[in-house]
Tab-separated table of N, CA, C and O in Angstrom:
chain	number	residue	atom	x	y	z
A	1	UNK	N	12.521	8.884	10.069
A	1	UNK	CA	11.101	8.810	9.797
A	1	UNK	C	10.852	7.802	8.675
A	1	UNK	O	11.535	8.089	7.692
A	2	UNK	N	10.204	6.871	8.526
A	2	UNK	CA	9.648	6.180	8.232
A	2	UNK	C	8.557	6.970	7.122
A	2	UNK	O	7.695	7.820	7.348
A	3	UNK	N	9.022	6.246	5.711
A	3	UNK	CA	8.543	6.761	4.135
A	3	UNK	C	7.753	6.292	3.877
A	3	UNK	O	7.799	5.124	4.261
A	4	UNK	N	6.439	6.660	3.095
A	4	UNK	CA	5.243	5.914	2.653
A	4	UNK	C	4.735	6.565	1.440
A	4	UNK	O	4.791	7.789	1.323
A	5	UNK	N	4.108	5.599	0.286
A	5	UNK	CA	3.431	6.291	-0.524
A	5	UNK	C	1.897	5.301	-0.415
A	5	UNK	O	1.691	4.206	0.108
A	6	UNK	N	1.361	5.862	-0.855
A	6	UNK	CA	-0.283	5.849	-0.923
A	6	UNK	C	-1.055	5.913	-2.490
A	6	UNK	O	-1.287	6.953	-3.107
A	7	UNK	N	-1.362	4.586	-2.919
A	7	UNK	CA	-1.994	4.620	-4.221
A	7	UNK	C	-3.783	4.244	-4.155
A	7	UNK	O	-4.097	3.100	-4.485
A	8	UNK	N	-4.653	5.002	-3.824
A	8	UNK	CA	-5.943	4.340	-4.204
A	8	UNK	C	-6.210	5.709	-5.830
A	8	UNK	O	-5.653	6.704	-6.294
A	9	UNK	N	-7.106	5.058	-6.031
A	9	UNK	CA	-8.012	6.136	-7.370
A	9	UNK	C	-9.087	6.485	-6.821
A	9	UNK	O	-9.508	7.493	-7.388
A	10	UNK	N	-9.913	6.076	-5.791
A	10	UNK	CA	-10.891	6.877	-5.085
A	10	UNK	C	-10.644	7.730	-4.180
A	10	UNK	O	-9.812	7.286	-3.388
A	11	UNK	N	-11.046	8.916	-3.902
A	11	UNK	CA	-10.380	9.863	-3.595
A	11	UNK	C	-11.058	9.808	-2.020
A	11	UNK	O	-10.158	10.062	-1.220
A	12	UNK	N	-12.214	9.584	-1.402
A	12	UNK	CA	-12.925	9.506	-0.418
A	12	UNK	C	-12.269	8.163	0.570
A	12	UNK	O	-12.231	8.019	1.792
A	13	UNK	N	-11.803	7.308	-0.538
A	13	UNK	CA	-11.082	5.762	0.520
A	13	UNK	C	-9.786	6.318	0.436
A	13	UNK	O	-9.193	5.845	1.405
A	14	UNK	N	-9.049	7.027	-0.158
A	14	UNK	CA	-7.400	7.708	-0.312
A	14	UNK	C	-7.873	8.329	0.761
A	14	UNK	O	-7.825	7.630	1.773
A	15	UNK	N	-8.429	9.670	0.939
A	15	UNK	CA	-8.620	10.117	2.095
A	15	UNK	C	-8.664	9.099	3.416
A	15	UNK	O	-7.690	9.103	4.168
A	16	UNK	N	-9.535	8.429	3.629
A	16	UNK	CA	-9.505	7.787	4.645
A	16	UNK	C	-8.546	6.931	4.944
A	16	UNK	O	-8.353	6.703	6.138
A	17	UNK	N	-7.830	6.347	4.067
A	17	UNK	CA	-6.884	5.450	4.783
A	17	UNK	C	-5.691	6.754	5.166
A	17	UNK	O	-5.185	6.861	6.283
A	18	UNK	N	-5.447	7.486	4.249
A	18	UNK	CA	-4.308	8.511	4.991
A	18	UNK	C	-4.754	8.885	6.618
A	18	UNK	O	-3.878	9.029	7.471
A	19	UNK	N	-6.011	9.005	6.899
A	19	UNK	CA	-6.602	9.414	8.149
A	19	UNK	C	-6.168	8.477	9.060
A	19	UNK	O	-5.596	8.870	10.077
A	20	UNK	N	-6.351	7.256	8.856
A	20	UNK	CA	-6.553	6.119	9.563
A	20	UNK	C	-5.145	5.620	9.549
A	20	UNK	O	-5.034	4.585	10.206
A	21	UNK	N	-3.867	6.101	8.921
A	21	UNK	CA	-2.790	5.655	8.794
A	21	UNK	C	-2.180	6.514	10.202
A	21	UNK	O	-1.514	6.211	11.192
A	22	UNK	N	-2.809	7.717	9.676
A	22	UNK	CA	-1.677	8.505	10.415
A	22	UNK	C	-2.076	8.516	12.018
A	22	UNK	O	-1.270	9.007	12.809
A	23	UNK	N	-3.326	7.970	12.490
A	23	UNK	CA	-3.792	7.611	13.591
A	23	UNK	C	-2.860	6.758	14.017
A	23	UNK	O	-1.980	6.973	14.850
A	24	UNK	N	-3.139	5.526	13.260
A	24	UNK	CA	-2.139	4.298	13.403
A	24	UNK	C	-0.473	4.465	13.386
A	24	UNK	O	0.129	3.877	14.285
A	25	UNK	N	0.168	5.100	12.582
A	25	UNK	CA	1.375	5.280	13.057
A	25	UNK	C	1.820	6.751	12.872
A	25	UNK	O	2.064	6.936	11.680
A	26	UNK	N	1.945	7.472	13.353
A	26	UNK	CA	2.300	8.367	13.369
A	26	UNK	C	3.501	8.896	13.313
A	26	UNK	O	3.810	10.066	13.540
A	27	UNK	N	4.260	7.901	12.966
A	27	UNK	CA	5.486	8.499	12.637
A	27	UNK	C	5.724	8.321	11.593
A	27	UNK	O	6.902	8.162	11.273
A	28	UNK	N	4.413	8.262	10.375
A	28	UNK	CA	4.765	7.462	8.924
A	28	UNK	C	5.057	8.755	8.175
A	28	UNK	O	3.967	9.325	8.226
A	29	UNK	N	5.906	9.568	7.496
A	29	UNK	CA	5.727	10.289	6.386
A	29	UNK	C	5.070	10.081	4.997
A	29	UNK	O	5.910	9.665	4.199
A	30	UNK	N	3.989	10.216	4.518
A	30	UNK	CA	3.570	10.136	3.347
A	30	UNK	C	3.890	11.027	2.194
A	30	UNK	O	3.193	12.008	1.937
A	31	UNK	N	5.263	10.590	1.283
A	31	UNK	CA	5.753	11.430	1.214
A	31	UNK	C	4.659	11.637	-0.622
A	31	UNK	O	4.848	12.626	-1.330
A	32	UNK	N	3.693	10.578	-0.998
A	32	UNK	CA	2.691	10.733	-1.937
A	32	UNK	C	1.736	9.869	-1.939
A	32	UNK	O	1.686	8.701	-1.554
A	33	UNK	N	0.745	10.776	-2.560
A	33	UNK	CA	-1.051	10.004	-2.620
A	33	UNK	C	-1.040	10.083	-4.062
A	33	UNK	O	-1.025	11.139	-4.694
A	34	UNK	N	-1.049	9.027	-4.512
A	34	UNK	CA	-1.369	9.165	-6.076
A	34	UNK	C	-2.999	8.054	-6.030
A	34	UNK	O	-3.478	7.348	-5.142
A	35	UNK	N	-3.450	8.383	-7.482
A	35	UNK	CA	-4.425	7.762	-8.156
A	35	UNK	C	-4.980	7.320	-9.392
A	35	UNK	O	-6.062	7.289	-9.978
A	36	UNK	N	-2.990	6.770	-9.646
A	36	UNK	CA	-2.830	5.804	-10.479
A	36	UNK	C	-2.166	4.924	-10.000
A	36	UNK	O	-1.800	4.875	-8.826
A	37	UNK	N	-1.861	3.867	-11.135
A	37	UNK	CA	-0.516	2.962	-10.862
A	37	UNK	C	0.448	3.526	-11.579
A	37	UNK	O	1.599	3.295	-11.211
A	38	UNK	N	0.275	4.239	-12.550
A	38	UNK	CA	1.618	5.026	-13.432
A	38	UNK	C	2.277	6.240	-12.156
A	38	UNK	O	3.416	6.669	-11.971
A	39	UNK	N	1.111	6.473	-11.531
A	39	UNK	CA	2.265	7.747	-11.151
A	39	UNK	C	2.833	7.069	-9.046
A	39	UNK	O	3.647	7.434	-8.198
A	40	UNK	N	1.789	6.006	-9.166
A	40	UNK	CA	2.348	5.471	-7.736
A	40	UNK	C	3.744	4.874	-7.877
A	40	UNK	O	4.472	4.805	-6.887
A	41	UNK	N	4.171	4.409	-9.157
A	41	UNK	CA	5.590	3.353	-9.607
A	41	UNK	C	6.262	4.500	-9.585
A	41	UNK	O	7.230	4.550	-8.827
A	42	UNK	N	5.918	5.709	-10.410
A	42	UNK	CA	6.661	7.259	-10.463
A	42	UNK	C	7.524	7.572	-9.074
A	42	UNK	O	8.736	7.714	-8.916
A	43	UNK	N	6.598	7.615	-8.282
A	43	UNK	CA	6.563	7.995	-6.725
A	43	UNK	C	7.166	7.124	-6.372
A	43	UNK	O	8.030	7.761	-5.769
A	44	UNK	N	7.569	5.623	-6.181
A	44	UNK	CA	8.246	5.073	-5.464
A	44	UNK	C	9.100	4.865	-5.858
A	44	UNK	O	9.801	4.225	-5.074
A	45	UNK	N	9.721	5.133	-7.131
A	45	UNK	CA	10.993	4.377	-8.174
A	45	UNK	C	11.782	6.455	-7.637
A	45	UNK	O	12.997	6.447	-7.439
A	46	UNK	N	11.328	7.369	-7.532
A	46	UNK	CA	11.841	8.835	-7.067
A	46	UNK	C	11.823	8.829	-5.522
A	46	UNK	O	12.629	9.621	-5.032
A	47	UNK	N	11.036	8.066	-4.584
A	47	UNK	CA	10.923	8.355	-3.319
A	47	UNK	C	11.786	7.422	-2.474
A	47	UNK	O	12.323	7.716	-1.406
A	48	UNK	N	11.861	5.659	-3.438
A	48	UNK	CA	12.742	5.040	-2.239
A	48	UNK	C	11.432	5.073	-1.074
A	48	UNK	O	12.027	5.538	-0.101
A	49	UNK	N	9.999	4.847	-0.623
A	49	UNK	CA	9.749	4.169	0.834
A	49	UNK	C	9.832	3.360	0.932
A	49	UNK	O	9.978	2.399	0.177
A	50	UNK	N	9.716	3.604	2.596
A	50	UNK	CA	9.462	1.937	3.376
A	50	UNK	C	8.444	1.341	3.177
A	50	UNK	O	8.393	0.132	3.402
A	51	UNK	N	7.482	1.963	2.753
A	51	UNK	CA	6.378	0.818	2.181
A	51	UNK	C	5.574	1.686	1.677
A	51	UNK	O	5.557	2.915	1.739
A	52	UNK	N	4.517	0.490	0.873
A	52	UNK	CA	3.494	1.574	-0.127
A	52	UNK	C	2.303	0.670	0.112
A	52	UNK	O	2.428	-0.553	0.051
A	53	UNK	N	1.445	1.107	0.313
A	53	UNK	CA	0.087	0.930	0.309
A	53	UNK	C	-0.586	1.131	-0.778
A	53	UNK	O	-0.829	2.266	-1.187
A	54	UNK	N	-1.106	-0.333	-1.590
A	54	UNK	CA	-2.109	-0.055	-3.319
A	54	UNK	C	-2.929	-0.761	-3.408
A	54	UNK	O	-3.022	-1.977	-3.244
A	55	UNK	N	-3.726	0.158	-3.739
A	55	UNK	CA	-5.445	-0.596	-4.366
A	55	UNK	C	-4.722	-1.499	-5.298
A	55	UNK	O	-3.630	-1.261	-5.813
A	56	UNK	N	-5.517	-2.658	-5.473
A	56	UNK	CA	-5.048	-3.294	-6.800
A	56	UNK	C	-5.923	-2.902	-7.633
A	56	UNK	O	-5.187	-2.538	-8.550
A	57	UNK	N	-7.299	-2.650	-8.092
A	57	UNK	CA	-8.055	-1.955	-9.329
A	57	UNK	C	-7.771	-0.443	-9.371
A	57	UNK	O	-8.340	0.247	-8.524
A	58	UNK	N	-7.065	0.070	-10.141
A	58	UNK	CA	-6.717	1.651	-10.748
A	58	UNK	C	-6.324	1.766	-11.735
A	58	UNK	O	-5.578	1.037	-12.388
A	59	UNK	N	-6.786	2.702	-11.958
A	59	UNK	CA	-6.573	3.300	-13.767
A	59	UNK	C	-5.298	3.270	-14.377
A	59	UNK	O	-4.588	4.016	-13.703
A	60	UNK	N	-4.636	2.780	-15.325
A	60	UNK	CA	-3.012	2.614	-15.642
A	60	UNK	C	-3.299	1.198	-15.402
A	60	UNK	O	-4.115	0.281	-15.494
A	61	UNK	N	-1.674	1.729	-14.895
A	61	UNK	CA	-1.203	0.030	-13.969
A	61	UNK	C	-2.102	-0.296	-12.658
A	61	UNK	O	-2.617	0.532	-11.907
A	62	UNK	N	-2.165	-1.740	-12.568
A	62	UNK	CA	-2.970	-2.141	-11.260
A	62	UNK	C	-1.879	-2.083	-10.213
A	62	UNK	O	-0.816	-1.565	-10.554
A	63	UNK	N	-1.984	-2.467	-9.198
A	63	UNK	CA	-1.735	-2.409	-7.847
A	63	UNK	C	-0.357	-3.353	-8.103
A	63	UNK	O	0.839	-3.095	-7.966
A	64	UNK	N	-1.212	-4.793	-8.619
A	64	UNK	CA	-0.403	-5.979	-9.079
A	64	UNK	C	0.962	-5.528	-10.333
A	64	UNK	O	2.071	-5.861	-9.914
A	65	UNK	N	0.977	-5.025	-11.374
A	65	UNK	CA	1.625	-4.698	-12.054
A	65	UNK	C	2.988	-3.230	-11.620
A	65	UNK	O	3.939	-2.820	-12.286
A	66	UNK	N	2.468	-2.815	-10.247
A	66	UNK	CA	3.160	-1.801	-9.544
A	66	UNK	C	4.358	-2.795	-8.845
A	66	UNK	O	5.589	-2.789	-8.854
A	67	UNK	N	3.008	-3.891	-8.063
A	67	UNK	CA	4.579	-4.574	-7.351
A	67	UNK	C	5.176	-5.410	-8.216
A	67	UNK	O	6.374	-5.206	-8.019
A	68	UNK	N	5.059	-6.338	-9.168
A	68	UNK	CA	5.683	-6.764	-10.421
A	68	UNK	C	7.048	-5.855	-10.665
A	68	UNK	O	8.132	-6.392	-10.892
A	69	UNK	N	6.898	-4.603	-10.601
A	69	UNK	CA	8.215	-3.693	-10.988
A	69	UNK	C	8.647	-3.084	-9.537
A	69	UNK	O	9.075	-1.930	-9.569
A	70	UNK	N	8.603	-3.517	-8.691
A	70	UNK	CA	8.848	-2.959	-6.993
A	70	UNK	C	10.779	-3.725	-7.322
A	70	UNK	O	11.647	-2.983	-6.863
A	71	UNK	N	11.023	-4.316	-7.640
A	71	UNK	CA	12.604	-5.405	-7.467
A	71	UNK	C	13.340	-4.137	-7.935
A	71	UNK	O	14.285	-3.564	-7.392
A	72	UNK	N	12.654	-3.818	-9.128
A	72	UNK	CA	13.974	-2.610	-9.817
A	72	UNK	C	13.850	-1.420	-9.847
A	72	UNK	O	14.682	-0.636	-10.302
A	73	UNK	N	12.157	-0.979	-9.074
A	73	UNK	CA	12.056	0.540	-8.437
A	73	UNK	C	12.429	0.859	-7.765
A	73	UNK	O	13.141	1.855	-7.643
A	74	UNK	N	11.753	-0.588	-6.368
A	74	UNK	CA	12.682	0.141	-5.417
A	74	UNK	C	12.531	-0.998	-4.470
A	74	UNK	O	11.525	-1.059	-3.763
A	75	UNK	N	13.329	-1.777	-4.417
A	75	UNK	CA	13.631	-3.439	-3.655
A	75	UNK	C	13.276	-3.073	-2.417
A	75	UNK	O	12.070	-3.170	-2.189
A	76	UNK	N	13.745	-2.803	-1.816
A	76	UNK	CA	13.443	-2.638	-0.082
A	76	UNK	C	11.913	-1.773	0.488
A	76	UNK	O	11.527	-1.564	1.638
A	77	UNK	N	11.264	-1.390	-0.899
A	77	UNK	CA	10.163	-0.874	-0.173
A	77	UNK	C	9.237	-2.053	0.206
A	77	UNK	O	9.116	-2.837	-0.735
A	78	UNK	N	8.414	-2.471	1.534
A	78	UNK	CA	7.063	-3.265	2.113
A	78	UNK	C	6.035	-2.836	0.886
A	78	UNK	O	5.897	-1.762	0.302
A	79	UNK	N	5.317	-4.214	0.722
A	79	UNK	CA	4.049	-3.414	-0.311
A	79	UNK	C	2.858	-3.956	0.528
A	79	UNK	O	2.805	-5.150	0.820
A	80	UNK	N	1.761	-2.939	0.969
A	80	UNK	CA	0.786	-3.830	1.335
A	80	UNK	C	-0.406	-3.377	0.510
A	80	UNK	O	-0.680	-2.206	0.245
A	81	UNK	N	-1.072	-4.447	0.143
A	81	UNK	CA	-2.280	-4.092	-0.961
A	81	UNK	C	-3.408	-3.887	0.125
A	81	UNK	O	-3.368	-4.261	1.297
A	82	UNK	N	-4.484	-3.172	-0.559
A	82	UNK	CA	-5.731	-2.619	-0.004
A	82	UNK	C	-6.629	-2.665	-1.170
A	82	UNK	O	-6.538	-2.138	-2.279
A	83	UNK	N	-7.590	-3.488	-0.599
A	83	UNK	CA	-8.258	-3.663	-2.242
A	83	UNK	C	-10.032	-4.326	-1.508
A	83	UNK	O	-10.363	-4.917	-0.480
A	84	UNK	N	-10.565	-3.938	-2.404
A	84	UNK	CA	-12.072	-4.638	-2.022
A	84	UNK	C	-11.983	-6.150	-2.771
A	84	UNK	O	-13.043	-6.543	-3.257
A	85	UNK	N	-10.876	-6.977	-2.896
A	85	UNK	CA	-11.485	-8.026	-3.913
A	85	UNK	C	-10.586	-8.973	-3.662
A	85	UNK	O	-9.399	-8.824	-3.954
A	86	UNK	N	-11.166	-10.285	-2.967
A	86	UNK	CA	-10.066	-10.939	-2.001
A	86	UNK	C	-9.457	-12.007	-3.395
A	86	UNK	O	-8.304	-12.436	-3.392
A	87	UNK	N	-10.242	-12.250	-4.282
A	87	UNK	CA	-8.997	-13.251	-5.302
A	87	UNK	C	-8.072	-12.613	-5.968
A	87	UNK	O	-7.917	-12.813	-7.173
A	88	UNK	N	-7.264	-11.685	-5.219
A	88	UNK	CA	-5.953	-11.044	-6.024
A	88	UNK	C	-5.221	-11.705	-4.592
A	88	UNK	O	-4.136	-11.130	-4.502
A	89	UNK	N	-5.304	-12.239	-3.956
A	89	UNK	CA	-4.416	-12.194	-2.307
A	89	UNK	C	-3.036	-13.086	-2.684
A	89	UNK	O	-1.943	-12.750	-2.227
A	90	UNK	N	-3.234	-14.536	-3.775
A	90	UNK	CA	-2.341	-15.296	-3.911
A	90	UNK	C	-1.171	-14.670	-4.964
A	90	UNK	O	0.050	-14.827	-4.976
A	91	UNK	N	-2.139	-13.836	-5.907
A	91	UNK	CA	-1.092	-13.328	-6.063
A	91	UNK	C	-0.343	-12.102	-6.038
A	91	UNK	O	0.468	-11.731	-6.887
A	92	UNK	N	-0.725	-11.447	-4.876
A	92	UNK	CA	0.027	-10.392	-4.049
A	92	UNK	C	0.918	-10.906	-3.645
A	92	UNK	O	2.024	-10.544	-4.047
A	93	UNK	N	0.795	-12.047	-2.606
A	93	UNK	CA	1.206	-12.703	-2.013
A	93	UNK	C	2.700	-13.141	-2.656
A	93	UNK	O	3.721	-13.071	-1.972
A	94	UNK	N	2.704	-13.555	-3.914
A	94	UNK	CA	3.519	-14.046	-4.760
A	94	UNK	C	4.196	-12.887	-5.240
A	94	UNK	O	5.381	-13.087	-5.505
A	95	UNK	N	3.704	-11.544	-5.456
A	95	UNK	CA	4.450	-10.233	-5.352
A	95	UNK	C	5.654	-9.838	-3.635
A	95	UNK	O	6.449	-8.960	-3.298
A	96	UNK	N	5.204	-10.845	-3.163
A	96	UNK	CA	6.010	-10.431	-1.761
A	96	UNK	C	5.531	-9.307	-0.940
A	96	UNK	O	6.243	-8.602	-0.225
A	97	UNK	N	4.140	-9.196	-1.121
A	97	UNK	CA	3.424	-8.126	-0.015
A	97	UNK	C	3.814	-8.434	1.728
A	97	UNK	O	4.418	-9.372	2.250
A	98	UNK	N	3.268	-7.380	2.230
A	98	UNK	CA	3.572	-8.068	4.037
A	98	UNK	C	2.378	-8.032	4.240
A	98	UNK	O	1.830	-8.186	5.331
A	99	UNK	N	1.912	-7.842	3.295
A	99	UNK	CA	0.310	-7.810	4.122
A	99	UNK	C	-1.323	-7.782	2.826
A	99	UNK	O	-1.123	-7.446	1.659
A	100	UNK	N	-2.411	-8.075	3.187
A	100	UNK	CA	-3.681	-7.764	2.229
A	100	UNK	C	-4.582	-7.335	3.115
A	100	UNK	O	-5.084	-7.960	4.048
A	101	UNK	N	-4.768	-6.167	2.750
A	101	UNK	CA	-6.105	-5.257	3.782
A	101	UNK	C	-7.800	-5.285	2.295
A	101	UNK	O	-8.086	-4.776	1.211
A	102	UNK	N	-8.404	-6.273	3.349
A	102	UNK	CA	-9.767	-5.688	2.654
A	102	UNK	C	-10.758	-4.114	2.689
A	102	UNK	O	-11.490	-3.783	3.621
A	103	UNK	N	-10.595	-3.566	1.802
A	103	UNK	CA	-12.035	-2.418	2.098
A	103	UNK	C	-13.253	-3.013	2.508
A	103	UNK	O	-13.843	-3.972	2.010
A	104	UNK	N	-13.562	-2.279	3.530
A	104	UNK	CA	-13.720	-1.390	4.078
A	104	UNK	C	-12.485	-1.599	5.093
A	104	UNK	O	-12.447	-2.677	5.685
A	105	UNK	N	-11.753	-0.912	5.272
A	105	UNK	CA	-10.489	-1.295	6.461
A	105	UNK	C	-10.588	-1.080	7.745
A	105	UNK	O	-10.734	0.026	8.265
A	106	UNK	N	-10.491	-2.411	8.457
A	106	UNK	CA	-11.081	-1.979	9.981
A	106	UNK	C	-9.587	-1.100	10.786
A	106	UNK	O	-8.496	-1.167	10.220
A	107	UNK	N	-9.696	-0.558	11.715
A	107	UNK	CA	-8.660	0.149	12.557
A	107	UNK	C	-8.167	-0.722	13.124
A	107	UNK	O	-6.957	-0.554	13.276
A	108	UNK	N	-8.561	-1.632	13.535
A	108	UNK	CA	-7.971	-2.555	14.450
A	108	UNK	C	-6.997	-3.766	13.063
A	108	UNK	O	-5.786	-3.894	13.248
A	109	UNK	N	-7.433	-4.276	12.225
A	109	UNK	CA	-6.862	-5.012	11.401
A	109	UNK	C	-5.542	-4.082	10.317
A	109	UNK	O	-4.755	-4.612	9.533
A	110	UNK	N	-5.689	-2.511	10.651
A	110	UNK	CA	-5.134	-1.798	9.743
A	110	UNK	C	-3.662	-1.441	11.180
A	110	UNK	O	-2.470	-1.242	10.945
A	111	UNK	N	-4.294	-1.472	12.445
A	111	UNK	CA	-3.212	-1.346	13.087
A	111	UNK	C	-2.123	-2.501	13.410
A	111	UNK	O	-1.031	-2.246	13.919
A	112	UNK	N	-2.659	-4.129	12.965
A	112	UNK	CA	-1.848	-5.303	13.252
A	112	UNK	C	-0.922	-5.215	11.868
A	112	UNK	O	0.179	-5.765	11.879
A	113	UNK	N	-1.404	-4.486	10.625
A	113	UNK	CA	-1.027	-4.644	9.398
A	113	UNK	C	0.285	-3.618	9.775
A	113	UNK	O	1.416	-4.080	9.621
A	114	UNK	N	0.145	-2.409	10.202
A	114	UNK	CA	1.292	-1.516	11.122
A	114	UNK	C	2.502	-2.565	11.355
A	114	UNK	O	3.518	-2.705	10.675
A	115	UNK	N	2.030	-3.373	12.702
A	115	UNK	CA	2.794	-3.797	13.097
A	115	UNK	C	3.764	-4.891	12.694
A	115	UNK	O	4.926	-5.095	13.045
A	116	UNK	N	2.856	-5.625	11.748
A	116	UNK	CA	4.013	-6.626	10.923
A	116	UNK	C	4.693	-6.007	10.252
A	116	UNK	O	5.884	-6.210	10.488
A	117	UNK	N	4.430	-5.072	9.222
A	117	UNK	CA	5.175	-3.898	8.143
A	117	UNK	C	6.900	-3.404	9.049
A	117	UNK	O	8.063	-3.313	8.654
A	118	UNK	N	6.183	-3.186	10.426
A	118	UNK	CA	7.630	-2.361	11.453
A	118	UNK	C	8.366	-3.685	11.911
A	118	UNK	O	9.525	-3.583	12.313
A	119	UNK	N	7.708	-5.005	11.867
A	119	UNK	CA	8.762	-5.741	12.036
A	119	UNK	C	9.771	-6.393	11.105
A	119	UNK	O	10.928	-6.783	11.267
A	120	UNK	N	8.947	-6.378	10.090
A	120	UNK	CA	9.743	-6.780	8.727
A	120	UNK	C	10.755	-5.927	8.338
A	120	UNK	O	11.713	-6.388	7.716
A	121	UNK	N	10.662	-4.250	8.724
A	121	UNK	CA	11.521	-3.268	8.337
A	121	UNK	C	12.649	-3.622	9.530
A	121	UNK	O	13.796	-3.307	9.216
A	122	UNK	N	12.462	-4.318	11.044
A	122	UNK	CA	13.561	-3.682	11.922
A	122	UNK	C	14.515	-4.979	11.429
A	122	UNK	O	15.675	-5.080	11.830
């Protein structure tokens, strides 16, 4: 099974993307929803996933400063950011994301984001 953690700070878009994840792949374990960046780095530097999904604006650490420390938490996890605010993309990008999902997240753009994430892992 296939590991995931989940960082937004809004609790109504956390909800929904878990909804909309688990539509989309269903074989993802979420093994945490946090709504920070202190306790999402927590969660992935103890959990080891295959990928993590982060707002980049949250309380603590940002999204950006989570994957900044992803090499020595936890190297092999996918990071894909989810964020309402498209001038962070270059440098996600430069974090080694597989992906940048804008809020509001469409199903259809959240299910192609799926599919690159499962090819990068096989």
């Amino acid at each position: 099974m296939t590991k995931c953690v989940v960082a937004e700070d809004e609790s109504l878009l956390r909800d929904s993307l878990l909804e909309m994840l688990a539509e989309a792949w269903p074989g993802l374990d979420v093994v945490a929803a946090c709504e920070d960046g202190g306790s999402a780095l927590e969660a992935i530097a103890a959990h080891q996933p295959d990928v993590a999904f982060l707002d980049i604006r949250m309380p603590g650490l940002t999204g950006i400063a989570v994957a900044a420390d992803m090499p020595h938490a936890s190297p092999r996890t996918q990071i894909v950011f989810v964020t309402a605010y498209d001038q962070y993309a270059i440098d996600a990008f430069d974090r080694g994301a597989a992906d940048y999902l804008l809020k509001p997240v469409a199903r259809e753009r959240l299910e192609a984001t799926v599919a690159r994430v499962k090819a990068r892992m096989a």
